[in-house]
mmCIF file of C-alpha atoms in Angstrom:
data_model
loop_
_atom_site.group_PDB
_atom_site.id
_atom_site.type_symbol
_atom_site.label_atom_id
_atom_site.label_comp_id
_atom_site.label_asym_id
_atom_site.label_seq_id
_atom_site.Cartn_x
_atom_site.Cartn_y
_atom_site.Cartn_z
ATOM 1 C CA UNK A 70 159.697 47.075 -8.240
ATOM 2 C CA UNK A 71 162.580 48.634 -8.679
ATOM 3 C CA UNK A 72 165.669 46.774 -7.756
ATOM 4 C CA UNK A 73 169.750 46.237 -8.823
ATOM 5 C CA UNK A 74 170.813 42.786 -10.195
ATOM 6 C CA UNK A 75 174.077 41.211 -9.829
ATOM 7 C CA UNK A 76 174.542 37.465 -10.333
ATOM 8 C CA UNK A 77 174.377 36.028 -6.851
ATOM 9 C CA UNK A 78 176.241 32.949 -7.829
ATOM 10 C CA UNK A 79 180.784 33.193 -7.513
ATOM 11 C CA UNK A 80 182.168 33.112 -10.250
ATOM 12 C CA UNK A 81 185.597 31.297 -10.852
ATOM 13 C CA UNK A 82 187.738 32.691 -13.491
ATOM 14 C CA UNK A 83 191.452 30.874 -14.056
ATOM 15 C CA UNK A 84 194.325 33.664 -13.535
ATOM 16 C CA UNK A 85 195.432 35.488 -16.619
ATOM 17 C CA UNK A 86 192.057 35.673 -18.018
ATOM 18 C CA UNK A 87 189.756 38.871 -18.347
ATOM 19 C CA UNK A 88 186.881 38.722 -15.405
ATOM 20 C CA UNK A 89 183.125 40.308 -16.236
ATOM 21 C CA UNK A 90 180.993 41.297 -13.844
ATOM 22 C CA UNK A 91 177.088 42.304 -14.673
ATOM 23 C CA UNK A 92 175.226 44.774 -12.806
ATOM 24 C CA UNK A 93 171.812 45.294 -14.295
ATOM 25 C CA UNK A 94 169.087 47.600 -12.974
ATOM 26 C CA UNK A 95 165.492 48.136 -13.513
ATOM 27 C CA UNK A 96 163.368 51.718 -13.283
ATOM 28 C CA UNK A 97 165.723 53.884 -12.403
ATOM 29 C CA UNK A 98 167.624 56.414 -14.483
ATOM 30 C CA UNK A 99 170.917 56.907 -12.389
ATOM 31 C CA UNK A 100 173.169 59.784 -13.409
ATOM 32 C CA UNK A 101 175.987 57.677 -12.357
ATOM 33 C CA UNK A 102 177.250 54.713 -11.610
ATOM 34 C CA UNK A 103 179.727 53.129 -8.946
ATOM 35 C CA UNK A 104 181.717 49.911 -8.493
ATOM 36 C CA UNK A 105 183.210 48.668 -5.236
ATOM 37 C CA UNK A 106 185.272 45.590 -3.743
ATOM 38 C CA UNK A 107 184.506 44.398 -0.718
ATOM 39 C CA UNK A 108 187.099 41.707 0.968
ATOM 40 C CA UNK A 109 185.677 40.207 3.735
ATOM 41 C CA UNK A 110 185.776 41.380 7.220
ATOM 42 C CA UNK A 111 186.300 45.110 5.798
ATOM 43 C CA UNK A 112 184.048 47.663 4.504
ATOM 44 C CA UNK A 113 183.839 48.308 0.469
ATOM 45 C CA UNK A 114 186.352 50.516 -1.438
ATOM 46 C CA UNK A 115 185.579 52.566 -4.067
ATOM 47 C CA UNK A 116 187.056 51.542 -7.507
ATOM 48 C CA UNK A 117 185.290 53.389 -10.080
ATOM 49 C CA UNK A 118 182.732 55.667 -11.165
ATOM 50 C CA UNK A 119 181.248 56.451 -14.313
ATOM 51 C CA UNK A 120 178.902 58.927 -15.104
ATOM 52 C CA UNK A 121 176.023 58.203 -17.495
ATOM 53 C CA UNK A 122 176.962 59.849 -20.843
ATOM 54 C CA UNK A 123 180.061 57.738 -20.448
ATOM 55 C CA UNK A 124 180.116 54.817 -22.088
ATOM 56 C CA UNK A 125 183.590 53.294 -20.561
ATOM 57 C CA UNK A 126 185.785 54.149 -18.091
ATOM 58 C CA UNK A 127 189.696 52.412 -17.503
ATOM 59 C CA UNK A 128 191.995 52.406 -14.470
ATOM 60 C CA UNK A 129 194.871 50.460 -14.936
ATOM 61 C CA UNK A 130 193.251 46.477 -15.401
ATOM 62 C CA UNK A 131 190.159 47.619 -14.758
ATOM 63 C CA UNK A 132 187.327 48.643 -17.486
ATOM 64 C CA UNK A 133 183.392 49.948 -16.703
ATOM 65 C CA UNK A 134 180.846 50.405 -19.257
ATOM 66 C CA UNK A 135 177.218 51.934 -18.479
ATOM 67 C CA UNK A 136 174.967 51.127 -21.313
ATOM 68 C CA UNK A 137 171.589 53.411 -19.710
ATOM 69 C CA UNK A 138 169.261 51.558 -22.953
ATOM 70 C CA UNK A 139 169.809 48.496 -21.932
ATOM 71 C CA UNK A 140 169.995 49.508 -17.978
ATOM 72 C CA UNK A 141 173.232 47.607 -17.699
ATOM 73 C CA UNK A 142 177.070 47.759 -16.267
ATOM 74 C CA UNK A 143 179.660 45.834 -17.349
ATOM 75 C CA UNK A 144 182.976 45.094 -14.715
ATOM 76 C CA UNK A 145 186.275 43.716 -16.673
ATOM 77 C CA UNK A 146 189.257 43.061 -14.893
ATOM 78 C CA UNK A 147 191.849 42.148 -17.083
ATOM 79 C CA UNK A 148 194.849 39.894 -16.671
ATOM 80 C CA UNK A 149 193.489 38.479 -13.252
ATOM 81 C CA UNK A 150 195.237 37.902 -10.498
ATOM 82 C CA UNK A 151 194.654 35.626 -7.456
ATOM 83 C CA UNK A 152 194.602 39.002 -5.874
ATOM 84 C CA UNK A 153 191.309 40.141 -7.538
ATOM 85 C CA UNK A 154 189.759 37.989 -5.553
ATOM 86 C CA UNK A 155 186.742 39.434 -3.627
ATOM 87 C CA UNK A 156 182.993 40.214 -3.560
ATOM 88 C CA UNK A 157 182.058 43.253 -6.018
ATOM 89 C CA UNK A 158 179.251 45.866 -5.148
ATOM 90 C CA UNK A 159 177.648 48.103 -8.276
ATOM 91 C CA UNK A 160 176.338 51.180 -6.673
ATOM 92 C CA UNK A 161 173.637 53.448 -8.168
ATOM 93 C CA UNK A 162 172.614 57.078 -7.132
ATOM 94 C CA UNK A 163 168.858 57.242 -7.356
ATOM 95 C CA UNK A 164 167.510 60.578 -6.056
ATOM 96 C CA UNK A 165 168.461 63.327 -4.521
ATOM 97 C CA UNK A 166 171.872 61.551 -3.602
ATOM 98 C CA UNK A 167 170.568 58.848 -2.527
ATOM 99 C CA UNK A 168 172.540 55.759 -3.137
ATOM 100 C CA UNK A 169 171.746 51.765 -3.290
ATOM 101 C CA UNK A 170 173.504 48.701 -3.803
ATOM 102 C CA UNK A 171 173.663 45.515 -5.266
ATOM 103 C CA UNK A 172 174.147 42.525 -3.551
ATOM 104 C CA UNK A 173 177.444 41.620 -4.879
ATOM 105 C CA UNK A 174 179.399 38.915 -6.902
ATOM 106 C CA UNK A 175 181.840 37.099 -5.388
ATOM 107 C CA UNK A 176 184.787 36.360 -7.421
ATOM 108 C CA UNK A 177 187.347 33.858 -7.364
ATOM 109 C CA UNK A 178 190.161 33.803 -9.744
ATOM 110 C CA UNK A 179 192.054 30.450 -9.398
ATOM 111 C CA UNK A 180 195.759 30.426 -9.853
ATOM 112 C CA UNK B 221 193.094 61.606 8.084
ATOM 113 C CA UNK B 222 191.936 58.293 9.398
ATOM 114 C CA UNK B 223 188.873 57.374 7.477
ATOM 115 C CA UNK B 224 185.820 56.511 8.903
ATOM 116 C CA UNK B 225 185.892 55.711 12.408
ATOM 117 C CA UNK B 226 183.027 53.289 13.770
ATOM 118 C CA UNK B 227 182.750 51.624 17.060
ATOM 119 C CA UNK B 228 182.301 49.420 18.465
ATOM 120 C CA UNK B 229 183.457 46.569 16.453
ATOM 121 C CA UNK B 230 181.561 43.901 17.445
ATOM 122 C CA UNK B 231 178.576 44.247 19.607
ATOM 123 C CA UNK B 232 177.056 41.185 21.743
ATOM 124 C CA UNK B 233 173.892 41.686 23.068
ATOM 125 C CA UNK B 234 170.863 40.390 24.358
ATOM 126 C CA UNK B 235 167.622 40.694 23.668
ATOM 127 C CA UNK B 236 165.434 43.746 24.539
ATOM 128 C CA UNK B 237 168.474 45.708 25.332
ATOM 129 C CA UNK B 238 169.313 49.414 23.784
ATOM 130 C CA UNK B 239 172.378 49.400 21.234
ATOM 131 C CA UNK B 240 174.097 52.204 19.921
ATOM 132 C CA UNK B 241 176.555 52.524 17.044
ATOM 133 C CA UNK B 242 178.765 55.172 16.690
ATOM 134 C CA UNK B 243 180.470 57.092 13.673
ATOM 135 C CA UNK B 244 183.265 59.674 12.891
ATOM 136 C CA UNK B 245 183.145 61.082 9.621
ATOM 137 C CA UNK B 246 186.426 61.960 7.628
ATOM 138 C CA UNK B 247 186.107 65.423 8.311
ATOM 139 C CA UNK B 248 185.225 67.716 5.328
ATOM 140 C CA UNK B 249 182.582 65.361 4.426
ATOM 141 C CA UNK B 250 178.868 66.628 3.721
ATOM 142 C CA UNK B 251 176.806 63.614 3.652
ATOM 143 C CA UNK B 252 177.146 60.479 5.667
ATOM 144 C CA UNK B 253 175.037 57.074 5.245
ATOM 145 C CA UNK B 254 174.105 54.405 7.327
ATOM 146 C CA UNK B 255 173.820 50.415 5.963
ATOM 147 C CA UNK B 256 173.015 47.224 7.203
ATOM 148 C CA UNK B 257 174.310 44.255 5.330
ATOM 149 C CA UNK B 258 173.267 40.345 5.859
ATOM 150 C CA UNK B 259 173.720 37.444 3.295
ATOM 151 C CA UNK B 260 170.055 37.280 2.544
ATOM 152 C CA UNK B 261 169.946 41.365 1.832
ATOM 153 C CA UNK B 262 173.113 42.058 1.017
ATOM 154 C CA UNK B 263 173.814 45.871 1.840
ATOM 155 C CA UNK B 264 170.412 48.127 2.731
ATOM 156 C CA UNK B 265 170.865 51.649 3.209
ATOM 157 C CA UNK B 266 169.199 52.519 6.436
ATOM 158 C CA UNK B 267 169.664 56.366 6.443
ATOM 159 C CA UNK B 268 170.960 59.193 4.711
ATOM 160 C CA UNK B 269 172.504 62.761 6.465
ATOM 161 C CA UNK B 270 173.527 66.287 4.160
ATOM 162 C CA UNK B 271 175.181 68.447 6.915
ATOM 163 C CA UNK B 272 173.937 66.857 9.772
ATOM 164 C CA UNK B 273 170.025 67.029 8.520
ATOM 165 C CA UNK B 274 168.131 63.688 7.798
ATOM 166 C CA UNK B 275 167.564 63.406 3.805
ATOM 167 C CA UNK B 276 165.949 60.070 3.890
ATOM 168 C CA UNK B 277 164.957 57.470 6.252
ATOM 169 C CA UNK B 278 163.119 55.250 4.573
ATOM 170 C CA UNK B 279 165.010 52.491 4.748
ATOM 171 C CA UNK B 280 164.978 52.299 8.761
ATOM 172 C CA UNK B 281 163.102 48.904 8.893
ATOM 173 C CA UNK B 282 160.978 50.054 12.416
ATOM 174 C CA UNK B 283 160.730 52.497 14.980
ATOM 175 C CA UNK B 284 163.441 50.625 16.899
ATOM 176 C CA UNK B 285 166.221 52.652 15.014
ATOM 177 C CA UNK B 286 166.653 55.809 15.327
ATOM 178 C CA UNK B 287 169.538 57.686 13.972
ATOM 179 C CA UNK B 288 171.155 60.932 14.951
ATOM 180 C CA UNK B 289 174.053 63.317 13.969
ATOM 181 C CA UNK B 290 173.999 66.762 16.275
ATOM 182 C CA UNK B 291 177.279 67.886 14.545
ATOM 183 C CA UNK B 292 179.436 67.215 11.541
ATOM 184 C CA UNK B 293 181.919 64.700 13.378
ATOM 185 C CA UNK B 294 179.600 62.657 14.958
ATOM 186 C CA UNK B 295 176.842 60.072 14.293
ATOM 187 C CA UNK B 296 174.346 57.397 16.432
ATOM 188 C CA UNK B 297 172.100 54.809 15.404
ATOM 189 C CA UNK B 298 170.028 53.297 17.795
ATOM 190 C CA UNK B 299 168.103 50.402 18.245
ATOM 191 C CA UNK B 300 165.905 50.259 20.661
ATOM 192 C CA UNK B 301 165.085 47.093 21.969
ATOM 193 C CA UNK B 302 167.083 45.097 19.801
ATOM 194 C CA UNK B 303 165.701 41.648 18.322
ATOM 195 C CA UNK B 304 167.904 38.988 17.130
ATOM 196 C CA UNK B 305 166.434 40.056 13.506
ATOM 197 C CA UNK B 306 168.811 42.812 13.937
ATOM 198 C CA UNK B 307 172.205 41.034 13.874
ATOM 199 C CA UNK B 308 174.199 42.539 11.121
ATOM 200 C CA UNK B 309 177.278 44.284 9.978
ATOM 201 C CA UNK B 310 176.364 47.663 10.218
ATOM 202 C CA UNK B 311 178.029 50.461 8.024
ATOM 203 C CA UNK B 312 178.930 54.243 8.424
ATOM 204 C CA UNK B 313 180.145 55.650 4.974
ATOM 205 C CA UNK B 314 180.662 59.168 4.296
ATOM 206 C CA UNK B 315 181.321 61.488 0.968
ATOM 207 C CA UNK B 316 182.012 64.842 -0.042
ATOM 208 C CA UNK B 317 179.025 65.158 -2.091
ATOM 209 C CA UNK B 318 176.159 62.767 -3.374
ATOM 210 C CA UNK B 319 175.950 60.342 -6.200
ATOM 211 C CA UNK B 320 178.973 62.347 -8.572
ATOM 212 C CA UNK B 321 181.110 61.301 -4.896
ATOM 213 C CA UNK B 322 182.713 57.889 -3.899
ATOM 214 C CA UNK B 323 181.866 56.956 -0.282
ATOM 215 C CA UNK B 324 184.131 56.021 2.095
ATOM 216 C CA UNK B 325 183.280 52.914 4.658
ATOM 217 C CA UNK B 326 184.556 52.506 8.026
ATOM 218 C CA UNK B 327 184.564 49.169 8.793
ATOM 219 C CA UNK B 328 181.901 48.302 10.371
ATOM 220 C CA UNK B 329 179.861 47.185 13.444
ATOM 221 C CA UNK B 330 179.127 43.405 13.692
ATOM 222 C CA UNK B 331 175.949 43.091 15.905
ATOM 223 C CA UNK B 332 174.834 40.278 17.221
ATOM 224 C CA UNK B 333 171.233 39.818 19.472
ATOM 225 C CA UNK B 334 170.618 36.895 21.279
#
């Protein structure tokens, strides 16, 4: 079936260190790629996009790669802050606009 | 411009009764999208809209929901009766263009049935 994976479980990451984030995806061939953050109570925000003949993208402490062999994302924040903390969405477009999500990871980065 | 504007914010109802969820999109905006998200499902995208036309409904989970948008600033789902299976945060996004477009979120409708 086809589906999005992100891990399910929170992951705690002490402050100052880099953060990764996995989104992996099976049986689709998306064209691009999104990441959002989602604090809770609030909708999700848009961080990044990244289109599929790109293999990274940067803004500011924040780094995407789309590997579309191994059907996989990659979500690095860098020097982490207690402020990073917050559940992450990938996002794919899979067809004729239409796009899914994820379920999320939270993230926790302890100070 | 404001964002997305949903309402209302939180919806208590019970049982059997009609509910309707309303969005604004940010104006401009072609395409506008409609999730549900719950812990166990995380966020399901119910409908889709490019200029006010229905592009794929699929995702509606019965004929109790029914979604509308009879102009460009304006947008309904409906559920009709509601079960408790239905309590949710419910979404409105909207974007300029498809997948090459970030969405925007309002923030959301928390429903709950009893």
């Amino acid at each position: 079936s086809q589906k999005i994976e992100q891990n399910s479980e929170a992951l705690n990451i002490q402050e100052g260190k880099t953060a990764t984030l996995t989104c992996n995806y099976t049986n689709y061939s998306p064209a691009y790629l999104q990441w959002y953050r989602q604090d809770p109570g609030r909708g999700p925000v848009f961080l990044l996009l990244i289109r599929e003949n790109e293999k990274e993208k940067r803004k500011e402490r924040l780094k995407v790669t789309f590997d579309t062999t191994l059907k996989q994302s990659l979500f690095h924040i860098t020097a982490s802050q207690p402020a990073d903390s917050a559940t992450y969405l990938c996002a794919l477009e899979v067809r004729d606009d239409k796009i899914i999500f994820g379920k999320g990871t939270r993230l926790h980065i302890l100070p | 411009d404001a964002g997305v504007i949903q309402s209302p914010r939180h919806e208590v109802t019970e049982m059997g009764q009609e509910v309707t969820l309303r969005c604004k999109p940010i104006s401009g905006h072609d395409y506008l999208f409609w999730y549900r998200q719950t812990m166990m499902r995380g966020l399901e995208l119910l409908i889709y809209f490019n200029n006010n036309v229905p592009i794929d409904d699929s995702g509606m989970p019965e004929d109790r929901f029914s979604a509308k948008m009879p102009n460009a600033s304006f947008s309904t789902l409906k559920i009709q009766p509601s079960e408790p299976r239905d309590s949710a945060v419910y979404f409105c996004a909207s974007s300029l263009g498809g997948g090459a477009e970030k969405l925007f979120f309002g923030s959301g409708t928390q429903l709950s049935v009893l």
